[in-house]
Amino acid sequence: GAVVSQHPSRVICKSGTSVKIECRSLDFQATTMFWYRQFPKQSLMLMATSNEGSKATYEQGVEKDKFLINHASLTLSTLTVTSAHPEDSSFYICSASGTGFNNSPLHFGNGTRLTVT
Amino acid sequence: GDSVTQMEGPVTLSEEAFLTINCTYTATGYPSLFWYVQYPGEGLQLLLKATKADDKGSNKGFEATYRKETTSFHLEKGSVQVSDSAVYFCALMGRGATNKLIFGTGTLLAVQP
């Protein structure tokens, strides 16, 4: 079945630095990728939707200059948390869908636990 | 807009007990409905889905029936195991949407031996 790989699984960084998270589709072409954020004991909040080769669409309240999303190829999307602060500490999860996946379940990565000290 | 409401947890059960996790939705048209499971420290895995009214999704002993009249998609299992302990998310995807999932808040299930 379709597999989505997310890397790194855990990252600890100092306040003010930037962190890049990668999301790869391993056996299909992901025309659309989604980035979610999950706070402790809460649901997933959609941050943005990215389509290959175009700018990401951000949800209301998500700072596009802080959470940079690049979807340069059909198998890779990256989320960069710029100038990270402790309040950015969270669990970030990507998901991907490809052509012919209409109304089919998205495939999720295993998530990245970000801790900003 | 579209939304999903789940019963709050945590739900604590003994092994072999019957499980129900309630889920209701609000959506225009006829969305597809999903249950996802998240084990500790991991991402989400699709548990089951239903794409039209009266469909029953099932997997690993879990079942959920798409009820249009009550706009519900309750998750059930006849006999839970310790290994079922996880967070369960109900979700919907609207018709014509670009595969955008809307999640409920999740329900933590803890099964005790």
Tab-separated table of C-alpha atoms in Angstrom:
chain	number	residue	atom	x	y	z
A	1	GLY	CA	0.000	0.000	0.000
A	2	ALA	CA	0.870	3.646	-0.229
A	3	VAL	CA	3.490	4.792	2.242
A	4	VAL	CA	4.334	8.259	3.439
A	5	SER	CA	7.644	8.784	5.165
A	6	GLN	CA	8.200	11.718	7.482
A	7	HIS	CA	11.582	12.788	8.801
A	8	PRO	CA	12.822	13.435	11.416
A	9	SER	CA	10.589	11.684	13.912
A	10	ARG	CA	11.884	13.827	16.749
A	11	VAL	CA	13.826	17.073	16.827
A	12	ILE	CA	14.957	19.360	19.611
A	13	CYS	CA	16.123	22.828	18.707
A	14	LYS	CA	16.992	26.066	20.415
A	15	SER	CA	14.731	29.063	20.348
A	16	GLY	CA	15.390	31.260	17.327
A	17	THR	CA	16.638	28.516	15.040
A	18	SER	CA	14.805	27.004	12.075
A	19	VAL	CA	13.776	23.410	11.611
A	20	LYS	CA	12.909	21.573	8.409
A	21	ILE	CA	10.574	18.590	8.321
A	22	GLU	CA	10.361	16.384	5.238
A	23	CYS	CA	7.408	14.411	3.975
A	24	ARG	CA	7.915	11.899	1.168
A	25	SER	CA	5.542	9.679	-0.724
A	26	LEU	CA	7.418	6.457	-1.340
A	27	ASP	CA	5.359	4.600	-3.927
A	28	PHE	CA	2.989	7.095	-5.463
A	29	GLN	CA	2.987	10.614	-6.815
A	30	ALA	CA	1.543	12.973	-4.250
A	31	THR	CA	-0.178	15.785	-6.088
A	32	THR	CA	-1.464	17.196	-2.819
A	33	MET	CA	0.103	17.182	0.620
A	34	PHE	CA	-1.386	18.390	3.865
A	35	TRP	CA	0.358	19.573	6.999
A	36	TYR	CA	-1.299	19.182	10.387
A	37	ARG	CA	-0.364	20.235	13.866
A	38	GLN	CA	-1.484	18.363	16.941
A	39	PHE	CA	-1.408	19.816	20.426
A	40	PRO	CA	-1.314	17.485	23.421
A	41	LYS	CA	-4.612	15.696	23.919
A	42	GLN	CA	-6.209	17.615	21.062
A	43	SER	CA	-7.220	16.923	17.517
A	44	LEU	CA	-5.293	17.572	14.367
A	45	MET	CA	-5.430	21.113	13.106
A	46	LEU	CA	-4.922	21.543	9.382
A	47	MET	CA	-2.225	24.126	8.818
A	48	ALA	CA	-1.917	24.205	5.042
A	49	THR	CA	-2.516	22.392	1.800
A	50	SER	CA	0.162	22.250	-0.837
A	51	ASN	CA	-0.089	21.238	-4.459
A	52	GLU	CA	3.010	20.304	-6.392
A	53	GLY	CA	4.540	23.279	-8.124
A	54	SER	CA	2.293	25.928	-6.625
A	55	LYS	CA	2.101	27.990	-3.484
A	56	ALA	CA	0.598	26.448	-0.399
A	57	THR	CA	-2.841	27.445	0.822
A	58	TYR	CA	-2.760	28.260	4.509
A	59	GLU	CA	-5.640	27.919	6.934
A	60	GLN	CA	-6.868	30.942	8.778
A	61	GLY	CA	-4.626	31.924	11.652
A	62	VAL	CA	-1.542	30.089	10.380
A	63	GLU	CA	1.413	32.365	9.730
A	64	LYS	CA	2.740	31.632	6.257
A	65	ASP	CA	6.012	33.416	6.930
A	66	LYS	CA	6.650	31.298	9.983
A	67	PHE	CA	5.643	27.956	8.545
A	68	LEU	CA	7.212	27.761	5.113
A	69	ILE	CA	5.944	24.973	2.901
A	70	ASN	CA	7.622	23.817	-0.271
A	71	HIS	CA	6.204	21.146	-2.556
A	72	ALA	CA	8.807	21.116	-5.272
A	73	SER	CA	8.266	17.601	-6.548
A	74	LEU	CA	5.556	14.972	-6.712
A	75	THR	CA	7.218	12.967	-3.945
A	76	LEU	CA	8.474	15.574	-1.507
A	77	SER	CA	7.035	18.388	0.567
A	78	THR	CA	8.873	20.230	3.318
A	79	LEU	CA	7.694	22.284	6.252
A	80	THR	CA	10.191	24.739	7.730
A	81	VAL	CA	9.451	26.251	11.094
A	82	THR	CA	11.370	29.515	11.029
A	83	SER	CA	12.697	31.249	14.126
A	84	ALA	CA	11.138	28.607	16.323
A	85	HIS	CA	9.886	29.459	19.799
A	86	PRO	CA	8.786	27.208	22.659
A	87	GLU	CA	5.121	27.726	21.734
A	88	ASP	CA	5.867	26.045	18.385
A	89	SER	CA	6.614	22.815	20.220
A	90	SER	CA	4.086	20.349	18.935
A	91	PHE	CA	3.501	17.189	16.934
A	92	TYR	CA	3.468	17.861	13.191
A	93	ILE	CA	1.963	15.317	10.801
A	94	CYS	CA	1.873	15.307	7.030
A	95	SER	CA	-0.472	13.450	4.752
A	96	ALA	CA	-0.521	12.934	1.027
A	97	SER	CA	-2.901	12.039	-1.743
A	98	GLY	CA	-2.318	11.397	-5.406
A	99	THR	CA	-4.166	11.249	-8.664
A	100	GLY	CA	-7.071	8.865	-8.539
A	101	PHE	CA	-7.359	9.227	-4.777
A	102	ASN	CA	-10.643	11.143	-4.828
A	103	ASN	CA	-12.592	10.378	-1.689
A	104	SER	CA	-9.988	7.828	-0.763
A	105	PRO	CA	-8.281	8.039	2.577
A	106	LEU	CA	-5.193	10.107	2.780
A	107	HIS	CA	-1.971	8.444	3.812
A	108	PHE	CA	-0.226	9.837	6.842
A	109	GLY	CA	3.353	10.076	7.934
A	110	ASN	CA	4.280	9.008	11.448
A	111	GLY	CA	4.682	12.575	12.590
A	112	THR	CA	7.504	14.752	13.933
A	113	ARG	CA	7.743	15.693	17.583
A	114	LEU	CA	9.272	19.194	17.716
A	115	THR	CA	10.587	20.511	21.026
A	116	VAL	CA	11.894	24.058	21.147
A	117	THR	CA	13.991	24.883	24.195
B	1	GLY	CA	-18.881	24.839	7.784
B	2	ASP	CA	-18.396	21.115	8.039
B	3	SER	CA	-17.600	19.729	11.467
B	4	VAL	CA	-17.239	16.515	13.450
B	5	THR	CA	-18.207	16.005	17.086
B	6	GLN	CA	-16.875	13.084	19.097
B	7	MET	CA	-17.586	11.954	22.606
B	8	GLU	CA	-14.968	13.128	25.034
B	9	GLY	CA	-12.655	10.678	26.650
B	10	PRO	CA	-10.915	9.085	28.148
B	11	VAL	CA	-12.870	5.882	27.829
B	12	THR	CA	-11.602	3.217	30.194
B	13	LEU	CA	-12.740	-0.367	29.702
B	14	SER	CA	-11.795	-3.808	30.868
B	15	GLU	CA	-10.580	-6.350	28.362
B	16	GLU	CA	-13.404	-8.040	26.427
B	17	ALA	CA	-15.841	-5.213	27.158
B	18	PHE	CA	-18.065	-3.697	24.479
B	19	LEU	CA	-16.909	-0.407	23.000
B	20	THR	CA	-18.916	2.465	21.551
B	21	ILE	CA	-17.408	5.807	20.620
B	22	ASN	CA	-20.006	8.270	19.384
B	23	CYS	CA	-19.422	10.497	16.387
B	24	THR	CA	-21.814	12.914	14.715
B	25	TYR	CA	-21.174	15.256	11.851
B	26	THR	CA	-22.418	18.378	10.145
B	27	ALA	CA	-21.840	18.710	6.434
B	28	THR	CA	-23.436	19.911	3.254
B	29	GLY	CA	-24.199	17.099	0.880
B	30	TYR	CA	-23.020	13.586	1.544
B	31	PRO	CA	-19.477	13.363	2.863
B	32	SER	CA	-17.299	10.312	3.181
B	33	LEU	CA	-16.693	9.276	6.773
B	34	PHE	CA	-13.611	7.754	8.377
B	35	TRP	CA	-12.237	6.446	11.629
B	36	TYR	CA	-8.519	6.790	12.222
B	37	VAL	CA	-6.469	5.335	15.065
B	38	GLN	CA	-3.321	6.821	16.579
B	39	TYR	CA	-1.106	4.680	18.759
B	40	PRO	CA	1.225	6.441	21.216
B	41	GLY	CA	3.970	8.385	19.478
B	42	GLU	CA	2.795	7.432	16.002
B	43	GLY	CA	0.933	8.979	13.108
B	44	LEU	CA	-2.587	8.175	12.049
B	45	GLN	CA	-3.709	4.941	10.505
B	46	LEU	CA	-6.958	4.478	8.670
B	47	LEU	CA	-9.177	2.079	10.608
B	48	LEU	CA	-12.300	2.024	8.442
B	49	LYS	CA	-14.405	4.167	6.163
B	50	ALA	CA	-17.857	4.524	4.576
B	51	THR	CA	-18.654	6.572	1.529
B	52	LYS	CA	-22.448	6.596	1.376
B	53	ALA	CA	-25.503	6.277	3.555
B	54	ASP	CA	-26.083	2.863	5.174
B	55	ASP	CA	-22.582	1.693	4.288
B	56	LYS	CA	-20.860	-0.218	7.073
B	57	GLY	CA	-17.117	0.056	7.405
B	58	SER	CA	-15.323	-2.701	9.287
B	59	ASN	CA	-11.777	-3.694	10.153
B	60	LYS	CA	-10.033	-5.601	12.962
B	61	GLY	CA	-13.352	-6.238	14.712
B	62	PHE	CA	-14.333	-2.557	14.634
B	63	GLU	CA	-17.484	-1.434	12.828
B	64	ALA	CA	-19.224	1.830	12.034
B	65	THR	CA	-22.383	2.468	10.020
B	66	TYR	CA	-23.032	5.660	8.052
B	67	ARG	CA	-26.395	6.919	9.305
B	68	LYS	CA	-27.658	9.827	7.252
B	69	GLU	CA	-30.866	10.251	9.236
B	70	THR	CA	-28.968	10.803	12.477
B	71	THR	CA	-25.776	12.182	10.839
B	72	SER	CA	-23.781	9.711	12.857
B	73	PHE	CA	-20.909	7.271	12.405
B	74	HIS	CA	-20.453	5.601	15.786
B	75	LEU	CA	-17.521	3.246	16.261
B	76	GLU	CA	-18.186	-0.129	17.906
B	77	LYS	CA	-16.277	-3.234	18.865
B	78	GLY	CA	-17.737	-6.233	20.578
B	79	SER	CA	-14.719	-7.240	22.648
B	80	VAL	CA	-11.793	-4.875	23.143
B	81	GLN	CA	-8.214	-5.904	23.827
B	82	VAL	CA	-5.393	-4.150	25.652
B	83	SER	CA	-3.745	-3.624	22.262
B	84	ASP	CA	-6.711	-1.470	21.183
B	85	SER	CA	-5.624	1.248	23.600
B	86	ALA	CA	-5.096	4.332	21.430
B	87	VAL	CA	-6.685	7.601	20.380
B	88	TYR	CA	-9.515	7.276	17.874
B	89	PHE	CA	-10.430	10.079	15.497
B	90	CYS	CA	-13.623	10.416	13.523
B	91	ALA	CA	-13.249	12.420	10.313
B	92	LEU	CA	-15.157	13.502	7.249
B	93	MET	CA	-14.242	14.468	3.730
B	94	GLY	CA	-16.771	16.536	1.821
B	95	ARG	CA	-17.873	15.733	-1.716
B	96	GLY	CA	-15.866	17.634	-4.245
B	97	ALA	CA	-13.355	18.708	-1.605
B	98	THR	CA	-9.698	18.429	-2.435
B	99	ASN	CA	-9.217	15.444	-0.123
B	100	LYS	CA	-9.328	17.758	2.868
B	101	LEU	CA	-10.150	15.871	6.060
B	102	ILE	CA	-11.949	17.447	9.000
B	103	PHE	CA	-11.259	15.686	12.279
B	104	GLY	CA	-13.079	15.349	15.534
B	105	THR	CA	-11.189	16.010	18.750
B	106	GLY	CA	-10.240	12.380	19.258
B	107	THR	CA	-11.184	9.937	21.994
B	108	LEU	CA	-8.583	8.223	24.141
B	109	LEU	CA	-9.389	4.580	24.788
B	110	ALA	CA	-7.610	2.800	27.629
B	111	VAL	CA	-8.208	-0.943	27.935
B	112	GLN	CA	-7.168	-2.571	31.173
B	113	PRO	CA	-6.296	-6.257	31.511
